[in-house]
């Protein structure tokens, strides 16, 4: 193998190195709640830590001596770089000693208290060793892991200093832990930040007690100087690691920030979509005009897939399942953020379609669909308890609605419906007055439509007040020169008439058409016919009457 090939292989190995990401506080808090500390059962939690360490050693084949003899081994720098479980092994070992000391703290006997102090001192020593180990493998861990391990080790050291009544060291370590947890709570997403805020609040009583004892001591001024110097070093380290953490989270999109809210992105497909969207927005100016609309369609499809992935995860969550089954929007920042990105892509696509449209009805249809999409998203904002964004977009919707009404008025003006065009242009002007756009594209549309509405309203008003005269193309058959010479002469050829016209008698219709009966004197005699019918009825006799009564003669 040549030197160049060896250099390429080495570079590939360096690129394949993955940084350790160990959420120490989340891991420990979940284990404590599941294995005894929910009920203050430190013995059960200590046994869990012991079993956990044994399982990790067995998996890593990290033996503590032979069968007959125990030889304790410390985790070296080489071993820690091989697997992140070695770091977890050190943490669980510290946690085991701390749980044992808390268990013995409830006993009042002197031997138990002595044993408790030894266990706490042992945990503090292991915490110092873990801090040194993390410094040696700093390039192998991400900034969040480094900060969390440093905060945890500072908490263990502060617990031992509290037992020794070493108030300056205790106060400095507790303050360091609280500062790191507050910084992580302000940097990470809202759903992850809660556990760090709660841990910071739990440290506050111990800090106040240390501060009280510091004020009571005689050399309080020198101690405050010591604490101030320590805090300056802590602030420098924390600020450096927080800056790295923000860069790492923004590059990997583990946490994204939107409208002042930090949103955790755990789904890999969603993270890929957000990276593609970021790249698309950065390179949108370099895409050809004929390919831009197709690219928008592809991004819309990816956005729909990302929304479906998040919706599937929320459907498994019992807190959001009922809301999703009702067809409503859950109160989830990531879900609403993806819908907002989809809306931005949709508005960009419709902007291109409107720029290429030529007819007024096409323009009005495009903006009408835009208003429909905005209305649907505004409804989602109010359902997700984000009324601020809903009110902002509701104001911007008026701009697109005004554009729709403007092009509808132009369409009515072209077809000669002047009154309808005037009403629509007046409505467009009112909507523009209520609109307060904040997006750059909406501001541009607002200024363009405002100028067009102003000019168009003047032309429509003039058309309503002064209707256009229609000139006939038919030539006159009269001699124009002769007519001009004899303007006051009216000959017989022009057909003069009398006005008002003379009255003429007109035959009227008869008011009643049956008055002719008075003129008829001889009506036909019908008595013979009546007598014949009566005689035929009498001919039935008794037999006919009996048959009718019995029923067999009836019709």
Coordinates of C-alpha atoms in Angstrom, one line a residue:
X1 CA 0.0 0.0 0.0
X2 CA 1.4 3.4 -1.0
X3 CA 1.5 6.4 1.2
X4 CA -1.4 8.1 -0.7
X5 CA -3.6 5.0 -0.3
X6 CA -2.8 4.9 3.5
X7 CA -3.7 8.5 3.8
X8 CA -7.0 7.9 2.0
X9 CA -7.8 5.0 4.3
X10 CA -6.9 7.1 7.4
X11 CA -9.2 9.9 6.2
X12 CA -12.1 7.5 5.7
X13 CA -11.6 6.2 9.2
X14 CA -11.6 9.7 10.6
X15 CA -14.8 10.5 8.7
X16 CA -16.6 7.4 10.0
X17 CA -16.0 8.3 13.7
X18 CA -19.3 9.0 15.3
X19 CA -19.5 11.2 18.4
X20 CA -20.9 9.9 21.6
X21 CA -24.3 11.3 22.5
X22 CA -25.3 10.2 26.0
X23 CA -28.2 12.1 27.6
X24 CA -27.0 11.5 31.1
X25 CA -29.8 13.2 33.1
X26 CA -32.6 11.7 31.0
X27 CA -31.1 8.3 31.3
X28 CA -30.7 8.5 35.1
X29 CA -34.1 10.1 35.8
X30 CA -36.0 7.5 33.8
X31 CA -34.0 4.7 35.6
X32 CA -34.7 6.2 39.0
X33 CA -38.4 6.5 38.3
X34 CA -38.7 3.0 37.0
X35 CA -36.6 1.2 39.6
X36 CA -37.5 2.4 43.1
X37 CA -36.9 6.1 43.6
X38 CA -40.5 7.0 42.8
X39 CA -41.2 5.6 46.3
X40 CA -37.8 6.6 47.8
X41 CA -36.6 2.9 47.7
X42 CA -32.8 3.4 47.4
X43 CA -32.1 -0.2 48.1
X44 CA -34.0 -1.4 45.0
X45 CA -32.4 1.3 42.9
X46 CA -28.9 0.3 44.1
X47 CA -29.5 -3.3 43.1
X48 CA -30.6 -2.2 39.7
X49 CA -27.4 -0.2 39.3
X50 CA -25.4 -3.2 40.4
X51 CA -27.1 -5.5 37.9
X52 CA -26.8 -2.9 35.1
X53 CA -23.0 -2.6 35.7
X54 CA -22.7 -6.4 35.6
X55 CA -24.7 -6.7 32.3
X56 CA -22.5 -4.0 30.7
X57 CA -19.3 -5.7 31.8
X58 CA -20.5 -9.0 30.5
X59 CA -21.4 -7.5 27.1
X60 CA -18.1 -5.6 26.8
X61 CA -16.2 -8.6 28.2
X62 CA -14.7 -6.3 30.8
X63 CA -13.8 -8.7 33.6
X64 CA -12.9 -7.7 37.1
X65 CA -10.2 -10.4 37.7
X66 CA -10.4 -14.2 37.7
X67 CA -13.1 -16.5 39.2
X68 CA -11.4 -16.8 42.6
X69 CA -10.1 -13.3 42.9
X70 CA -11.5 -9.9 42.2
X71 CA -9.1 -7.4 40.6
X72 CA -10.8 -4.0 40.1
X73 CA -10.1 -2.5 36.7
X74 CA -10.4 1.1 35.7
X75 CA -11.7 2.2 32.3
X76 CA -8.8 3.5 30.2
X77 CA -8.7 6.1 27.5
X78 CA -8.3 3.5 24.8
X79 CA -11.3 1.5 26.0
X80 CA -13.5 4.5 26.4
X81 CA -12.8 5.4 22.7
X82 CA -13.9 2.0 21.6
X83 CA -17.5 2.0 22.9
X84 CA -19.8 4.6 24.6
X85 CA -20.9 1.8 27.0
X86 CA -17.7 2.3 28.9
X87 CA -18.7 5.8 29.7
X88 CA -22.2 4.5 30.8
X89 CA -20.4 1.9 33.0
X90 CA -18.5 4.6 34.8
X91 CA -21.7 6.6 35.3
X92 CA -23.7 3.6 36.7
X93 CA -20.8 2.8 39.0
X94 CA -21.0 6.3 40.5
X95 CA -24.8 6.1 40.7
X96 CA -24.5 2.8 42.6
X97 CA -22.3 4.3 45.3
X98 CA -24.5 7.4 45.5
X99 CA -27.6 5.2 45.9
X100 CA -25.9 3.1 48.6
X101 CA -25.0 6.3 50.5
X102 CA -28.5 7.6 50.3
X103 CA -29.8 4.2 51.6
X104 CA -27.5 4.3 54.6
X105 CA -28.3 7.9 55.3
X106 CA -31.7 6.9 56.8
X107 CA -30.0 4.9 59.5
X108 CA -29.1 6.7 62.7
X109 CA -26.3 4.4 63.8
X110 CA -22.7 5.7 63.8
X111 CA -21.4 2.8 61.7
X112 CA -24.0 3.3 59.1
X113 CA -23.2 7.0 58.9
X114 CA -19.5 6.2 58.6
X115 CA -20.2 3.7 55.9
X116 CA -22.4 6.3 54.1
X117 CA -19.6 8.9 54.1
X118 CA -17.1 6.3 52.7
X119 CA -19.5 5.5 49.9
X120 CA -20.1 9.1 49.1
X121 CA -16.4 9.8 49.1
X122 CA -15.9 6.9 46.7
X123 CA -18.6 8.3 44.4
X124 CA -16.9 11.7 44.5
X125 CA -13.5 10.1 43.6
X126 CA -15.0 8.2 40.7
X127 CA -16.7 11.4 39.5
X128 CA -13.3 13.1 39.4
X129 CA -11.8 10.2 37.4
X130 CA -14.8 10.3 35.0
X131 CA -14.2 14.1 34.5
X132 CA -10.5 13.4 33.6
X133 CA -11.5 10.6 31.3
X134 CA -13.9 12.8 29.4
X135 CA -11.3 15.5 29.0
X136 CA -9.0 12.9 27.4
X137 CA -11.6 11.7 24.9
X138 CA -13.2 15.2 24.3
X139 CA -12.9 14.7 20.6
X140 CA -15.0 11.6 20.8
X141 CA -18.0 13.1 22.6
X142 CA -20.4 15.8 21.5
X143 CA -20.9 19.0 23.5
X144 CA -24.1 17.9 25.1
X145 CA -22.5 14.8 26.5
X146 CA -19.6 16.7 27.8
X147 CA -21.8 19.3 29.5
X148 CA -24.1 16.7 31.1
X149 CA -21.2 14.6 32.4
X150 CA -19.6 17.7 33.8
X151 CA -22.9 18.7 35.5
X152 CA -23.4 15.2 37.0
X153 CA -19.9 14.9 38.3
X154 CA -20.2 18.4 39.8
X155 CA -23.4 17.4 41.6
X156 CA -21.8 14.3 43.1
X157 CA -18.7 16.3 44.2
X158 CA -21.1 18.9 45.7
X159 CA -22.9 16.2 47.6
X160 CA -19.7 15.0 49.2
X161 CA -18.6 18.6 50.0
X162 CA -22.0 19.2 51.6
X163 CA -21.5 16.2 53.9
X164 CA -18.0 17.6 54.8
X165 CA -19.5 21.1 55.3
X166 CA -17.1 22.5 52.8
X167 CA -19.4 25.3 51.9
X168 CA -17.3 27.2 49.3
X169 CA -16.7 24.1 47.2
X170 CA -20.2 22.9 47.7
X171 CA -21.7 26.2 46.6
X172 CA -19.4 26.4 43.6
X173 CA -20.2 22.9 42.4
X174 CA -24.0 23.2 42.9
X175 CA -23.9 26.6 41.1
X176 CA -22.0 25.0 38.2
X177 CA -24.6 22.2 37.9
X178 CA -27.5 24.6 38.0
X179 CA -25.9 26.9 35.4
X180 CA -25.3 24.0 33.0
X181 CA -28.9 22.7 33.4
X182 CA -30.3 26.1 32.9
X183 CA -28.2 26.6 29.8
X184 CA -29.3 23.2 28.4
X185 CA -32.9 24.0 29.2
X186 CA -32.7 27.2 27.1
X187 CA -30.9 25.5 24.2
X188 CA -32.7 22.2 23.8
X189 CA -36.3 21.6 22.6
X190 CA -39.3 22.3 24.8
X191 CA -40.1 18.6 25.4
X192 CA -36.5 17.9 26.5
X193 CA -35.9 21.1 28.4
X194 CA -38.5 20.4 31.1
X195 CA -36.4 17.8 32.8
X196 CA -33.4 20.1 33.0
X197 CA -35.5 23.0 34.4
X198 CA -36.9 20.7 37.1
X199 CA -33.4 19.4 38.0
X200 CA -32.2 23.0 38.3
X201 CA -35.1 23.9 40.7
X202 CA -34.3 20.8 42.8
X203 CA -30.8 22.2 43.5
X204 CA -32.1 25.6 44.6
X205 CA -32.7 24.7 48.3
X206 CA -29.2 23.3 48.7
X207 CA -27.7 26.5 47.1
X208 CA -29.6 28.7 49.6
X209 CA -28.5 26.6 52.5
X210 CA -24.8 26.9 51.4
X211 CA -25.2 30.6 50.9
X212 CA -26.6 30.9 54.4
X213 CA -23.6 29.1 55.9
X214 CA -21.2 31.1 53.8
X215 CA -22.7 34.4 55.2
X216 CA -22.5 33.1 58.7
X217 CA -18.8 32.2 58.4
X218 CA -16.1 34.7 59.5
X219 CA -14.0 34.6 56.3
X220 CA -17.0 35.1 54.0
X221 CA -15.2 37.7 51.8
X222 CA -12.4 35.3 50.8
X223 CA -14.8 32.5 50.1
X224 CA -16.9 34.8 47.9
X225 CA -13.7 35.6 45.9
X226 CA -13.0 31.9 45.6
X227 CA -16.5 31.3 44.3
X228 CA -16.3 34.2 41.9
X229 CA -13.0 32.9 40.3
X230 CA -14.5 29.4 40.1
X231 CA -17.7 30.7 38.4
X232 CA -15.6 32.6 35.9
X233 CA -13.9 29.4 34.8
X234 CA -17.2 27.6 34.8
X235 CA -18.8 30.3 32.7
X236 CA -16.0 30.1 30.1
X237 CA -16.3 26.3 29.7
X238 CA -20.1 26.4 29.6
X239 CA -20.2 29.2 27.0
X240 CA -17.7 27.3 24.8
X241 CA -19.5 24.0 25.0
X242 CA -22.9 25.7 24.4
X243 CA -21.6 27.4 21.3
X244 CA -20.4 24.0 20.0
X245 CA -23.8 22.4 21.0
X246 CA -25.8 25.0 19.0
X247 CA -23.6 24.4 16.0
X248 CA -23.9 20.6 16.2
X249 CA -27.7 20.7 16.8
X250 CA -28.2 23.1 13.9
X251 CA -26.0 21.1 11.5
X252 CA -27.6 17.8 12.3
X253 CA -31.1 19.3 12.7
X254 CA -31.6 17.4 16.0
X255 CA -33.2 20.6 17.2
X256 CA -34.6 23.4 15.0
X257 CA -35.8 26.8 16.1
X258 CA -39.1 28.3 14.7
X259 CA -40.7 31.5 15.9
X260 CA -38.7 31.4 19.2
X261 CA -39.6 27.8 19.9
X262 CA -37.1 25.0 19.9
X263 CA -38.4 21.8 18.3
X264 CA -36.8 18.4 18.6
X265 CA -36.6 16.4 15.4
X266 CA -36.2 12.7 16.2
X267 CA -37.6 11.1 13.0
X268 CA -34.9 10.5 10.4
X269 CA -37.1 11.0 7.4
X270 CA -38.3 14.4 8.8
X271 CA -34.7 15.4 9.4
X272 CA -33.8 14.5 5.8
X273 CA -36.7 16.5 4.5
X274 CA -35.7 19.6 6.6
X275 CA -32.1 19.3 5.2
X276 CA -33.5 19.1 1.7
X277 CA -35.8 22.1 2.2
X278 CA -32.9 24.1 3.7
X279 CA -30.7 23.3 0.6
X280 CA -33.6 24.1 -1.7
X281 CA -34.1 27.5 -0.2
X282 CA -30.4 28.2 -0.4
X283 CA -30.2 27.3 -4.1
X284 CA -33.6 28.6 -5.2
X285 CA -31.9 31.4 -7.1
X286 CA -29.8 29.0 -9.2
X287 CA -32.7 26.8 -10.4
X288 CA -33.9 27.4 -14.0
X289 CA -37.3 29.0 -14.4
X290 CA -38.7 26.0 -16.3
X291 CA -37.5 23.6 -13.6
X292 CA -38.6 25.6 -10.6
X293 CA -42.2 24.6 -10.7
X294 CA -41.3 20.9 -10.9
X295 CA -39.0 21.3 -8.0
X296 CA -41.8 22.9 -5.9
X297 CA -44.0 19.9 -6.7
X298 CA -41.3 17.5 -5.5
X299 CA -40.8 19.5 -2.3
X300 CA -44.6 19.4 -1.7
X301 CA -44.6 15.6 -2.0
X302 CA -41.7 15.3 0.5
X303 CA -43.5 17.7 2.9
X304 CA -46.6 15.5 2.7
X305 CA -44.5 12.4 3.5
X306 CA -42.8 14.1 6.5
X307 CA -46.2 15.2 7.8
X308 CA -47.6 11.7 7.5
X309 CA -44.6 10.3 9.4
X310 CA -45.1 12.7 12.3
X311 CA -48.8 12.1 12.2
X312 CA -48.2 8.3 12.5
X313 CA -46.0 8.9 15.6
X314 CA -48.6 11.2 17.2
X315 CA -51.3 8.7 16.6
X316 CA -49.4 6.2 18.8
X317 CA -49.3 8.9 21.6
X318 CA -52.4 8.6 23.8
X319 CA -52.4 12.4 24.4
X320 CA -52.8 13.2 20.7
X321 CA -54.6 10.1 19.4
X322 CA -58.1 11.4 20.3
X323 CA -57.5 14.8 18.6
X324 CA -56.2 13.2 15.4
X325 CA -59.1 10.8 15.2
X326 CA -61.5 13.8 15.3
X327 CA -59.7 15.3 12.4
X328 CA -58.3 18.2 14.4
X329 CA -54.7 19.5 14.6
X330 CA -52.8 18.3 17.7
X331 CA -50.8 20.7 19.9
X332 CA -47.5 19.7 18.5
X333 CA -44.9 22.2 17.4
X334 CA -43.2 19.9 14.8
X335 CA -46.5 19.0 13.2
X336 CA -47.5 22.6 12.8
X337 CA -44.0 23.6 11.7
X338 CA -44.1 21.1 8.8
X339 CA -47.5 22.3 7.8
X340 CA -46.1 25.9 7.7
X341 CA -43.3 24.7 5.5
X342 CA -45.8 23.1 3.2
X343 CA -47.8 26.4 3.1
X344 CA -44.6 28.3 2.2
X345 CA -43.9 25.9 -0.7
X346 CA -47.5 26.1 -1.9
X347 CA -47.4 29.9 -1.9
X348 CA -44.2 29.9 -3.8
X349 CA -45.6 27.5 -6.4
X350 CA -48.8 29.6 -6.9
X351 CA -46.7 32.7 -7.2
X352 CA -45.0 31.1 -10.2
X353 CA -48.3 30.0 -11.7
X354 CA -49.7 33.6 -11.3
X355 CA -46.7 35.1 -12.9
X356 CA -47.2 32.9 -16.0
X357 CA -51.0 33.4 -16.2
X358 CA -52.3 35.7 -19.0
X359 CA -56.1 35.7 -18.5
X360 CA -57.9 37.5 -15.7
X361 CA -60.0 34.4 -14.8
X362 CA -56.8 32.4 -14.5
X363 CA -55.3 35.0 -12.1
X364 CA -58.4 35.2 -10.0
X365 CA -58.6 31.4 -9.7
X366 CA -54.9 31.1 -8.6
X367 CA -55.4 33.7 -5.8
X368 CA -58.7 32.1 -4.8
X369 CA -57.0 28.8 -4.3
X370 CA -54.2 30.6 -2.3
X371 CA -56.8 32.1 0.0
X372 CA -58.3 28.6 0.5
X373 CA -55.0 27.1 1.5
X374 CA -54.3 30.0 3.9
X375 CA -57.7 29.6 5.5
X376 CA -57.1 25.9 6.1
X377 CA -53.7 26.6 7.7
X378 CA -55.1 29.4 9.9
X379 CA -57.7 27.0 11.2
X380 CA -54.9 24.5 12.1
X381 CA -53.1 27.3 14.0
X382 CA -56.1 28.1 16.2
X383 CA -56.7 24.4 16.8
X384 CA -53.0 24.0 17.8
X385 CA -53.3 26.9 20.3
X386 CA -51.0 29.2 18.2
X387 CA -53.3 32.2 17.8
X388 CA -50.4 34.6 17.2
X389 CA -49.4 32.9 14.0
X390 CA -53.1 32.6 13.0
X391 CA -53.7 36.3 13.5
X392 CA -50.6 37.2 11.5
X393 CA -51.6 35.0 8.5
X394 CA -55.2 36.2 8.7
X395 CA -53.9 39.7 8.1
X396 CA -51.8 38.5 5.2
X397 CA -54.8 36.6 3.7
X398 CA -56.5 39.9 3.1
X399 CA -53.8 40.8 0.6
X400 CA -54.3 37.6 -1.5
X401 CA -58.1 38.1 -1.2
X402 CA -57.8 41.7 -2.4
X403 CA -55.8 40.4 -5.4
X404 CA -58.5 37.9 -6.1
X405 CA -61.2 40.6 -6.0
X406 CA -59.2 42.9 -8.2
X407 CA -58.8 40.4 -11.0
X408 CA -62.5 39.4 -10.7
X409 CA -63.3 43.1 -11.2
X410 CA -61.2 43.3 -14.3
X411 CA -62.9 40.2 -15.6
X412 CA -66.3 41.9 -15.0
X413 CA -65.1 45.1 -16.6
X414 CA -64.1 43.3 -19.8
X415 CA -67.6 41.7 -20.0
X416 CA -69.3 45.1 -19.5
X417 CA -70.6 44.5 -16.0
X418 CA -69.6 47.9 -14.7
X419 CA -71.6 47.9 -11.4
X420 CA -70.3 44.5 -10.4
X421 CA -66.7 45.6 -11.3
X422 CA -67.2 48.7 -9.2
X423 CA -68.3 46.7 -6.2
X424 CA -65.4 44.3 -6.5
X425 CA -62.8 47.0 -6.8
X426 CA -64.2 48.7 -3.8
X427 CA -64.0 45.5 -1.8
X428 CA -60.4 45.0 -2.9
X429 CA -59.5 48.5 -1.7
X430 CA -61.1 47.8 1.8
X431 CA -59.2 44.5 2.1
X432 CA -55.9 46.2 1.3
X433 CA -56.5 48.8 4.0
X434 CA -57.0 46.0 6.6
X435 CA -54.0 44.0 5.4
X436 CA -50.7 44.2 7.3
X437 CA -48.3 41.9 5.5
X438 CA -44.9 40.8 7.0
X439 CA -43.6 38.4 4.5
X440 CA -41.5 40.0 1.7
X441 CA -43.4 38.3 -1.1
X442 CA -46.7 39.5 0.4
X443 CA -45.4 43.0 0.8
X444 CA -44.5 43.1 -2.9
X445 CA -47.9 41.8 -3.9
X446 CA -49.6 44.3 -1.6
X447 CA -47.8 47.3 -3.2
X448 CA -48.4 46.0 -6.8
X449 CA -52.1 45.4 -6.2
X450 CA -52.5 48.7 -4.4
X451 CA -51.3 50.7 -7.4
X452 CA -53.3 48.6 -9.9
X453 CA -56.5 49.1 -7.8
X454 CA -56.0 52.8 -7.6
X455 CA -55.7 53.2 -11.4
X456 CA -58.5 50.6 -12.2
X457 CA -61.0 52.2 -9.8
X458 CA -60.6 55.5 -11.6
X459 CA -61.4 54.0 -15.0
X460 CA -64.3 52.0 -13.7
X461 CA -65.8 55.1 -12.0
X462 CA -65.4 57.1 -15.2
X463 CA -67.1 54.4 -17.2
X464 CA -70.0 54.3 -14.8
X465 CA -70.6 58.2 -14.8
X466 CA -70.0 58.7 -18.6
X467 CA -71.2 55.7 -20.6
X468 CA -69.5 55.4 -23.9
X469 CA -71.4 56.6 -27.0
X470 CA -71.8 54.2 -29.8
X471 CA -71.4 55.7 -33.3
X472 CA -73.2 54.1 -36.2
X473 CA -71.4 53.1 -39.4
X474 CA -74.5 53.5 -41.6
X475 CA -74.1 56.3 -44.1
X476 CA -77.0 58.7 -44.5
X477 CA -78.9 58.7 -47.8
X478 CA -79.8 62.3 -47.7
X479 CA -78.0 65.1 -49.3
X480 CA -76.1 66.7 -46.5
X481 CA -75.5 70.0 -48.3
X482 CA -79.2 70.4 -49.1
X483 CA -80.2 69.6 -45.5
X484 CA -77.8 72.2 -44.1
X485 CA -79.2 74.8 -46.4
X486 CA -82.9 74.1 -45.6
X487 CA -82.8 73.4 -41.9
X488 CA -86.2 75.0 -41.3
X489 CA -88.1 73.5 -44.3
X490 CA -90.2 70.4 -43.9
X491 CA -91.5 69.0 -47.2
X492 CA -94.1 66.3 -47.8
X493 CA -91.4 63.7 -48.3
X494 CA -90.7 63.8 -44.6
X495 CA -94.3 62.7 -43.6
X496 CA -95.6 65.2 -41.1
X497 CA -98.3 64.0 -38.6
X498 CA -100.9 65.7 -36.4
X499 CA -100.3 65.7 -32.8
X500 CA -102.2 64.8 -30.7
X501 CA -103.9 62.4 -33.1
X502 CA -107.7 62.6 -33.8
X503 CA -110.1 60.3 -31.9
X504 CA -111.6 57.3 -33.8
X505 CA -114.5 55.1 -32.8
X506 CA -113.5 51.5 -32.0
X507 CA -115.9 48.6 -31.7
X508 CA -116.0 47.3 -28.2
X509 CA -116.5 43.7 -27.0
X510 CA -119.8 42.6 -25.4
X511 CA -119.6 42.7 -21.6
X512 CA -121.9 39.6 -21.3
X513 CA -122.1 36.8 -23.9
X514 CA -125.4 35.1 -22.6
X515 CA -127.7 38.0 -23.2
X516 CA -128.8 36.4 -26.5
X517 CA -131.1 34.1 -24.4
X518 CA -133.5 37.0 -24.0
X519 CA -134.1 36.9 -27.7
X520 CA -135.1 33.2 -27.8
X521 CA -138.8 32.7 -27.2
X522 CA -139.4 29.0 -28.0
X523 CA -137.5 26.4 -26.0
X524 CA -137.8 22.7 -26.9
X525 CA -140.3 20.7 -24.9
X526 CA -138.7 17.8 -22.9
X527 CA -141.7 16.5 -21.0
X528 CA -142.1 13.4 -23.2
X529 CA -138.6 12.3 -22.4
X530 CA -139.1 12.8 -18.7
X531 CA -142.3 10.8 -18.6
X532 CA -140.7 7.8 -20.4
X533 CA -138.0 7.6 -17.8
X534 CA -140.5 7.6 -15.0
X535 CA -142.6 4.9 -16.7
X536 CA -139.6 2.6 -17.1
X537 CA -138.9 3.0 -13.4
X538 CA -142.5 2.0 -12.5
X539 CA -142.3 -1.1 -14.8
X540 CA -140.1 -3.0 -12.3
X541 CA -143.0 -3.6 -10.0
X542 CA -143.0 -5.7 -6.9
X543 CA -140.5 -8.2 -8.3
X544 CA -138.0 -5.6 -8.9
X545 CA -138.3 -4.2 -5.4
X546 CA -138.0 -7.6 -3.8
X547 CA -135.0 -8.5 -5.9
X548 CA -133.3 -5.2 -4.8
X549 CA -134.1 -5.9 -1.2
X550 CA -132.7 -9.5 -1.3
X551 CA -129.6 -8.4 -3.2
X552 CA -129.8 -10.5 -6.4
X553 CA -131.4 -7.9 -8.4
X554 CA -129.0 -5.0 -7.5
X555 CA -126.5 -3.7 -9.9

